[in-house]
Short mmCIF file of C-alpha atoms in Angstrom, two decimals:
data_model
loop_
_atom_site.label_atom_id
_atom_site.label_comp_id
_atom_site.label_asym_id
_atom_site.label_seq_id
_atom_site.Cartn_x
_atom_site.Cartn_y
_atom_site.Cartn_z
CA MET A 1 0.00 0.00 0.00
CA THR A 2 2.70 2.45 1.02
CA ALA A 3 4.75 1.43 -2.02
CA ARG A 4 1.75 2.05 -4.26
CA LEU A 5 1.15 5.48 -2.73
CA PHE A 6 4.83 6.30 -3.19
CA LEU A 7 4.67 5.23 -6.81
CA PHE A 8 1.57 7.39 -7.32
CA LEU A 9 3.29 10.42 -5.79
CA LEU A 10 6.34 9.81 -7.92
CA VAL A 11 4.32 9.67 -11.13
CA PHE A 12 2.27 12.68 -10.11
CA SER A 13 5.26 14.83 -9.26
CA ALA A 14 6.94 13.85 -12.51
CA ALA A 15 3.82 14.91 -14.41
CA ALA A 16 3.75 18.32 -12.72
CA GLY A 17 7.16 19.25 -14.13
CA ALA A 18 6.62 17.53 -17.44
CA GLU A 19 6.53 18.90 -20.92
CA ILE A 20 3.24 19.80 -22.60
CA PRO A 21 1.56 16.65 -23.99
CA LEU A 22 1.88 16.54 -27.80
CA ALA A 23 -1.86 16.86 -28.39
CA GLU A 24 -2.16 19.98 -26.19
CA ARG A 25 0.46 22.00 -28.01
CA ARG A 26 -0.68 25.28 -29.54
CA SER A 27 1.14 27.59 -31.88
CA GLY A 28 1.51 31.21 -30.81
CA TYR A 29 -0.89 31.90 -33.69
CA GLU A 30 -3.76 30.55 -31.62
CA PHE A 31 -3.10 33.03 -28.83
CA MET A 32 -3.31 36.04 -31.17
CA ALA A 33 -6.16 38.45 -31.81
CA ARG A 34 -8.33 37.78 -34.84
CA GLU A 35 -6.97 40.84 -36.64
CA THR A 36 -3.35 39.74 -36.20
CA ARG A 37 -4.18 36.27 -37.49
CA ALA A 38 -5.81 37.78 -40.55
CA MET A 39 -2.69 39.89 -41.12
CA GLN A 40 -0.50 36.79 -41.12
CA ASP A 41 -2.80 34.70 -43.29
CA ASP A 42 -3.03 37.14 -46.18
CA ASP A 43 0.14 37.64 -48.22
CA ALA A 44 -1.18 41.06 -49.23
CA THR A 45 -1.16 42.29 -45.61
CA ASN A 46 1.66 40.29 -44.04
CA PRO A 47 4.48 42.88 -43.87
CA ALA A 48 7.06 40.08 -43.98
CA ALA A 49 6.22 39.83 -47.69
CA LEU A 50 8.50 42.84 -48.17
CA TRP A 51 11.42 40.79 -46.83
CA LEU A 52 10.44 37.84 -49.01
CA LEU A 53 10.90 40.06 -52.08
CA ASP A 54 14.35 41.08 -50.83
CA GLY A 55 15.16 37.45 -50.08
CA GLU A 56 14.19 36.35 -53.56
CA ALA A 57 16.39 39.05 -55.10
CA LEU A 58 19.35 38.05 -52.91
CA TRP A 59 18.81 34.38 -53.70
CA ASN A 60 19.23 35.10 -57.39
CA ARG A 61 22.05 37.64 -57.14
CA LYS A 62 25.62 36.55 -57.83
CA ALA A 63 28.03 37.35 -55.02
CA GLY A 64 31.56 36.79 -53.76
CA GLY A 65 34.80 35.65 -55.35
CA ALA A 66 33.10 32.63 -56.87
CA ASP A 67 30.55 34.93 -58.55
CA LYS A 68 27.80 32.44 -57.82
CA ALA A 69 24.24 32.96 -56.70
CA CYS A 70 22.36 30.66 -54.31
CA ALA A 71 20.13 29.88 -57.28
CA GLY A 72 23.19 28.79 -59.28
CA CYS A 73 23.46 25.63 -57.13
CA HIS A 74 20.04 25.23 -55.52
CA ALA A 75 16.65 25.30 -57.19
CA VAL A 76 14.48 27.10 -54.69
CA GLU A 77 11.92 24.27 -54.85
CA LYS A 78 14.59 22.04 -53.32
CA MET A 79 14.51 24.26 -50.24
CA LYS A 80 11.09 22.83 -49.43
CA GLY A 81 11.28 21.27 -45.98
CA VAL A 82 14.80 22.49 -45.26
CA ALA A 83 13.79 25.08 -42.64
CA ALA A 84 11.78 22.39 -40.84
CA ARG A 85 14.98 20.44 -40.17
CA PHE A 86 17.13 23.17 -38.62
CA PRO A 87 19.12 23.59 -36.35
CA ALA A 88 21.15 20.67 -37.66
CA LEU A 89 24.67 19.33 -37.47
CA HIS A 90 27.24 20.56 -39.96
CA ALA A 91 30.68 18.95 -39.66
CA GLY A 92 30.02 18.10 -36.01
CA LYS A 93 28.87 21.61 -35.14
CA LEU A 94 25.29 22.57 -34.44
CA VAL A 95 24.16 25.40 -36.74
CA ASN A 96 20.85 27.13 -37.30
CA LEU A 97 19.48 28.10 -40.70
CA ASP A 98 21.05 31.59 -40.64
CA GLN A 99 24.46 30.15 -39.83
CA ARG A 100 24.02 27.49 -42.52
CA ILE A 101 23.29 30.20 -45.11
CA ASN A 102 26.43 32.02 -44.00
CA LEU A 103 28.49 28.82 -44.30
CA CYS A 104 27.38 28.51 -47.90
CA ARG A 105 28.23 32.16 -48.47
CA VAL A 106 31.74 31.81 -47.11
CA GLU A 107 32.61 28.34 -48.42
CA GLN A 108 30.82 28.29 -51.77
CA GLN A 109 30.31 31.90 -52.80
CA LYS A 110 33.63 33.06 -51.26
CA ALA A 111 31.80 36.11 -49.95
CA PRO A 112 31.97 37.67 -46.48
CA ALA A 113 29.42 36.28 -44.03
CA LEU A 114 26.25 38.31 -43.70
CA GLN A 115 25.71 40.09 -40.42
CA LEU A 116 23.63 38.04 -37.99
CA GLU A 117 20.22 39.67 -37.49
CA GLY A 118 20.99 41.99 -40.41
CA ARG A 119 18.35 42.73 -43.00
CA ASP A 120 19.90 40.62 -45.77
CA LEU A 121 20.32 37.46 -43.71
CA LEU A 122 16.81 37.76 -42.30
CA ALA A 123 15.45 38.22 -45.82
CA LEU A 124 17.26 35.12 -47.11
CA ALA A 125 16.22 33.04 -44.09
CA ALA A 126 12.61 34.15 -44.55
CA TYR A 127 12.71 33.28 -48.24
CA VAL A 128 14.15 29.82 -47.55
CA GLY A 129 11.77 29.35 -44.62
CA ARG A 130 8.79 30.34 -46.76
CA GLN A 131 9.37 27.28 -48.97
CA SER A 132 8.54 25.07 -45.98
CA ARG A 133 5.35 26.86 -44.93
CA GLY A 134 2.72 24.34 -43.90
CA LEU A 135 5.19 21.49 -43.49
CA PRO A 136 5.66 19.76 -40.13
CA ILE A 137 8.81 20.43 -38.11
CA GLU A 138 11.10 17.40 -38.32
CA ILE A 139 14.09 17.42 -36.03
CA ALA A 140 16.22 14.30 -36.33
CA VAL A 141 17.62 13.17 -33.00
CA THR A 142 20.73 11.07 -33.41
CA SER A 143 23.38 9.98 -30.95
CA GLU A 144 25.47 12.81 -32.33
CA SER A 145 22.85 15.52 -31.84
CA LYS A 146 21.45 14.21 -28.55
CA PRO A 147 23.98 16.03 -26.32
CA PHE A 148 23.03 19.36 -27.95
CA LEU A 149 19.34 18.64 -27.45
CA GLU A 150 19.92 17.77 -23.80
CA ALA A 151 21.94 20.95 -23.30
CA GLY A 152 19.05 22.92 -24.78
CA ARG A 153 16.55 21.14 -22.56
CA ALA A 154 18.68 21.87 -19.49
CA ALA A 155 18.86 25.56 -20.47
CA PHE A 156 15.07 25.64 -20.89
CA GLN A 157 14.58 24.28 -17.40
CA ARG A 158 17.35 26.27 -15.70
CA ARG A 159 16.29 29.17 -13.51
CA GLN A 160 18.22 32.28 -14.42
CA GLY A 161 18.39 36.03 -14.15
CA GLN A 162 17.52 38.32 -11.26
CA LEU A 163 13.93 37.08 -11.40
CA ASN A 164 15.26 33.51 -11.08
CA LEU A 165 12.84 32.10 -13.64
CA SER A 166 13.23 29.28 -16.10
CA CYS A 167 11.68 29.17 -19.58
CA ALA A 168 9.68 26.12 -18.43
CA GLN A 169 8.03 27.97 -15.56
CA CYS A 170 6.23 30.28 -17.97
CA HIS A 171 5.95 28.25 -21.15
CA ASP A 172 5.43 24.71 -19.82
CA GLN A 173 3.67 25.37 -16.53
CA ASN A 174 1.78 28.63 -16.95
CA TRP A 175 0.94 28.96 -20.62
CA GLY A 176 -2.49 30.35 -21.37
CA LYS A 177 -2.38 32.68 -18.37
CA SER A 178 -1.61 36.36 -18.66
CA LEU A 179 1.58 38.28 -18.05
CA ALA A 180 0.94 42.02 -17.87
CA GLY A 181 -2.15 41.64 -20.03
CA SER A 182 -0.49 39.50 -22.71
CA ALA A 183 -1.18 35.80 -23.08
CA ILE A 184 1.73 33.52 -22.21
CA PRO A 185 2.16 31.27 -25.25
CA GLN A 186 3.80 27.85 -25.28
CA ALA A 187 6.95 29.12 -26.99
CA HIS A 188 6.86 27.02 -30.14
CA PRO A 189 9.15 28.53 -32.80
CA THR A 190 6.81 27.81 -35.69
CA GLY A 191 7.11 31.01 -37.70
CA TYR A 192 10.67 32.39 -37.56
CA PRO A 193 11.97 34.66 -38.86
CA LEU A 194 8.76 36.55 -38.16
CA TYR A 195 7.34 40.04 -38.28
CA ARG A 196 6.72 41.18 -34.74
CA LEU A 197 4.48 44.21 -34.46
CA GLU A 198 6.40 45.32 -31.38
CA TRP A 199 9.63 45.32 -33.41
CA GLN A 200 8.04 46.87 -36.49
CA GLY A 201 10.28 44.56 -38.43
CA LEU A 202 11.46 41.04 -39.07
CA GLY A 203 13.48 39.24 -36.41
CA SER A 204 14.97 35.84 -35.72
CA LEU A 205 14.26 33.37 -32.96
CA GLN A 206 17.49 34.47 -31.28
CA ARG A 207 16.19 38.03 -31.10
CA ARG A 208 13.05 36.69 -29.43
CA LEU A 209 15.11 34.62 -27.00
CA ARG A 210 17.10 37.73 -26.21
CA ASN A 211 13.82 39.47 -25.27
CA CYS A 212 12.99 36.70 -22.80
CA PHE A 213 16.50 36.79 -21.32
CA ILE A 214 16.14 40.52 -20.72
CA GLY A 215 12.63 39.88 -19.39
CA VAL A 216 13.92 37.66 -16.58
CA ARG A 217 16.84 40.09 -16.18
CA ALA A 218 19.50 37.67 -17.29
CA GLU A 219 22.37 38.77 -19.50
CA PRO A 220 21.62 37.76 -23.10
CA TYR A 221 24.23 35.93 -25.15
CA ALA A 222 25.70 37.45 -28.30
CA TYR A 223 23.91 36.55 -31.54
CA GLY A 224 25.11 33.22 -32.88
CA ALA A 225 26.13 31.88 -29.45
CA GLN A 226 26.15 28.10 -29.13
CA GLU A 227 23.79 28.35 -26.12
CA TYR A 228 21.13 29.99 -28.28
CA VAL A 229 21.44 27.38 -31.01
CA GLU A 230 21.08 24.54 -28.48
CA LEU A 231 17.97 26.23 -27.09
CA GLU A 232 16.66 26.63 -30.64
CA LEU A 233 17.21 22.92 -31.26
CA TYR A 234 15.33 21.98 -28.11
CA LEU A 235 12.46 24.36 -28.94
CA MET A 236 12.17 23.00 -32.49
CA TRP A 237 12.23 19.42 -31.20
CA ARG A 238 9.60 20.38 -28.62
CA ALA A 239 7.46 21.65 -31.54
CA ARG A 240 8.11 18.57 -33.68
CA GLY A 241 5.22 17.78 -36.00
CA MET A 242 3.75 21.29 -35.73
CA LYS A 243 3.36 23.18 -38.97
CA LEU A 244 5.73 25.94 -40.03
CA GLU A 245 4.10 29.36 -40.61
CA THR A 246 7.21 31.21 -41.80
CA PRO A 247 7.14 34.17 -42.07
CA ALA A 248 4.60 34.61 -39.27
CA VAL A 249 3.23 37.74 -37.64
CA ARG A 250 3.21 38.09 -33.87
CA PRO A 251 2.03 40.96 -31.64
CA MET B 1 16.13 48.97 -51.78
CA THR B 2 12.56 50.14 -51.31
CA ARG B 3 9.84 47.60 -51.76
CA VAL B 4 6.15 48.16 -52.29
CA ILE B 5 3.38 45.63 -52.70
CA VAL B 6 0.04 46.54 -54.23
CA ASN B 7 -2.83 44.13 -54.16
CA MET B 8 -5.90 44.80 -56.31
CA PRO B 9 -8.02 42.95 -58.85
CA ALA B 10 -6.68 42.89 -62.43
CA THR B 11 -10.18 42.91 -63.87
CA ALA B 12 -13.48 44.35 -62.67
CA THR B 13 -16.94 45.04 -63.99
CA ARG B 14 -17.91 48.66 -64.66
CA GLY B 15 -19.25 50.37 -61.57
CA GLU B 16 -17.84 47.74 -59.21
CA VAL B 17 -16.27 48.87 -55.93
CA ILE B 18 -12.76 47.45 -55.82
CA GLU B 19 -10.55 47.14 -52.75
CA ILE B 20 -6.90 48.15 -53.04
CA ARG B 21 -4.31 47.27 -50.42
CA THR B 22 -0.82 48.70 -50.43
CA LEU B 23 2.20 47.89 -48.34
CA ALA B 24 5.36 50.02 -48.43
CA GLY B 25 8.66 49.08 -46.86
CA HIS B 26 9.88 51.98 -44.75
CA GLU B 27 11.73 52.16 -41.43
CA MET B 28 9.97 55.19 -39.90
CA GLU B 29 11.80 57.40 -37.42
CA THR B 30 9.50 59.57 -35.30
CA GLY B 31 11.82 62.55 -34.91
CA PHE B 32 11.33 62.51 -31.15
CA ARG B 33 14.07 60.06 -30.22
CA ARG B 34 17.53 61.09 -29.09
CA THR B 35 20.90 59.41 -29.40
CA GLN B 36 22.95 58.51 -26.33
CA THR B 37 24.72 61.85 -26.63
CA GLY B 38 21.41 63.73 -26.61
CA GLU B 39 21.14 64.71 -30.24
CA LEU B 40 17.75 64.48 -31.85
CA VAL B 41 17.47 61.71 -34.45
CA PRO B 42 16.00 63.46 -37.51
CA ARG B 43 12.50 62.52 -38.50
CA ASN B 44 12.23 60.08 -41.39
CA ILE B 45 8.69 59.13 -42.26
CA ILE B 46 6.44 58.83 -45.28
CA THR B 47 4.32 61.96 -45.27
CA ARG B 48 1.99 61.45 -48.20
CA PHE B 49 0.44 58.67 -50.21
CA THR B 50 -1.58 59.28 -53.35
CA CYS B 51 -3.39 57.05 -55.78
CA SER B 52 -4.50 58.31 -59.16
CA TYR B 53 -6.68 56.45 -61.60
CA ASN B 54 -5.94 57.40 -65.22
CA GLY B 55 -4.50 60.67 -63.99
CA VAL B 56 -7.35 61.52 -61.64
CA GLU B 57 -6.55 61.43 -57.93
CA VAL B 58 -8.94 59.04 -56.19
CA PHE B 59 -7.28 58.64 -52.80
CA ARG B 60 -4.79 60.59 -50.73
CA ALA B 61 -3.47 60.15 -47.21
CA ASP B 62 -1.27 62.42 -45.11
CA LEU B 63 0.84 60.45 -42.65
CA HIS B 64 2.31 61.76 -39.41
CA PRO B 65 4.70 60.56 -36.69
CA ALA B 66 3.29 57.49 -34.87
CA VAL B 67 2.36 55.81 -38.14
CA ALA B 68 3.58 52.21 -38.18
CA ALA B 69 6.71 51.21 -40.05
CA ASN B 70 5.93 49.47 -43.36
CA PRO B 71 2.45 51.05 -43.48
CA LEU B 72 -0.46 49.08 -44.86
CA LEU B 73 -3.13 51.25 -46.49
CA SER B 74 -6.41 49.78 -47.60
CA PHE B 75 -9.02 51.75 -49.51
CA SER B 76 -11.59 51.35 -52.24
CA THR B 77 -12.56 53.03 -55.47
CA VAL B 78 -15.09 52.52 -58.22
CA ALA B 79 -13.88 50.76 -61.37
CA THR B 80 -14.91 53.22 -64.07
CA GLU B 81 -12.73 52.41 -67.07
CA SER B 82 -9.74 50.33 -68.13
CA GLY B 83 -6.41 51.95 -67.48
CA THR B 84 -3.64 52.40 -64.96
CA LEU B 85 -3.56 53.18 -61.29
CA GLU B 86 -0.54 55.13 -60.17
CA PHE B 87 0.58 54.92 -56.55
CA ARG B 88 3.07 57.30 -55.04
CA TRP B 89 4.65 57.48 -51.60
CA THR B 90 6.62 60.61 -50.71
CA GLY B 91 8.30 61.63 -47.50
CA ASP B 92 11.33 62.88 -45.61
CA ARG B 93 14.85 62.62 -47.05
CA ASP B 94 13.43 62.90 -50.57
CA PHE B 95 11.65 59.60 -50.25
CA ASN B 96 9.79 59.12 -53.49
CA VAL B 97 8.56 55.74 -54.67
CA SER B 98 5.95 55.01 -57.25
CA HIS B 99 4.24 51.93 -58.57
CA SER B 100 1.63 51.40 -61.22
CA ALA B 101 -0.87 48.65 -61.87
CA ALA B 102 -3.19 48.02 -64.78
CA ILE B 103 -6.87 47.28 -64.53
CA THR B 104 -9.23 46.00 -67.21
CA VAL B 105 -12.84 47.04 -66.81
CA VAL B 106 -15.42 45.00 -68.69
#
């Protein structure tokens, strides 16, 4: 009897700190006002469409010492599903889509890397991401990538900053409630890079993570930091199977 | 690189009310912000948008500080005859962008 009660308590306490069950996951889209959803759904009103035009132009423009364009090697149709698989391993290193684009730029085009969070890189990432809109997120977990995923999970559950809060406390345990009048979403990165009305521009997932770090009064990492990419990997894995909305609109 | 997107029907029946939606890429600087050394950042906004239909102005908007970046303007007009609609955005720092779209009225 005592053993059974102990087992029950053990299971119950494990459930309290657990991740959101797969069927209960909701995209940030579902927490938005009707007007903001309409803005995202219509390509004529989604302001990120302006970046898509830039991205398309950059995709087709020759650059660097090799005088090659992205389009010279890759048909854009082949980019379908690519954004749904990042971050991914590249020569043993975990890279996100922006970093992967820069690797191609440096190694293949022989051009200087684009500035992280700069307009050009965001435009290219949005254009590549757009090809995967509507496709489910597929993060492959292998023995090689597992340590990165676990590092990301640990970061998600680690309390940090002056407010001593972990990502999980808001986004796993208190989603759906309000924080200063705004709904707390589940933190699924389904639409990055996205147009955030607060930013009045396009931004990456790392920029969004930076906002949360500042929110809990922790010191944010520099753009491109390994810690961010691990967190991105965990968040994408956590949203596995959910559909990509890139480029999304968020309040 | 300034981008604009205009969304409107390519064909319409005579007398039909058509909806036109325009999106212009622009950073927008209010003119009220200061740098760390206290200097005022000069205002940089779109101040006027006009739409003319075969040379006749059918819609005009004056924009002021506090307008969103990348403004979306949605308005309607009556399809009277086939021709061209000319859109023009003008503003600070000699900002001047135009775009035209054809419409066939049957």
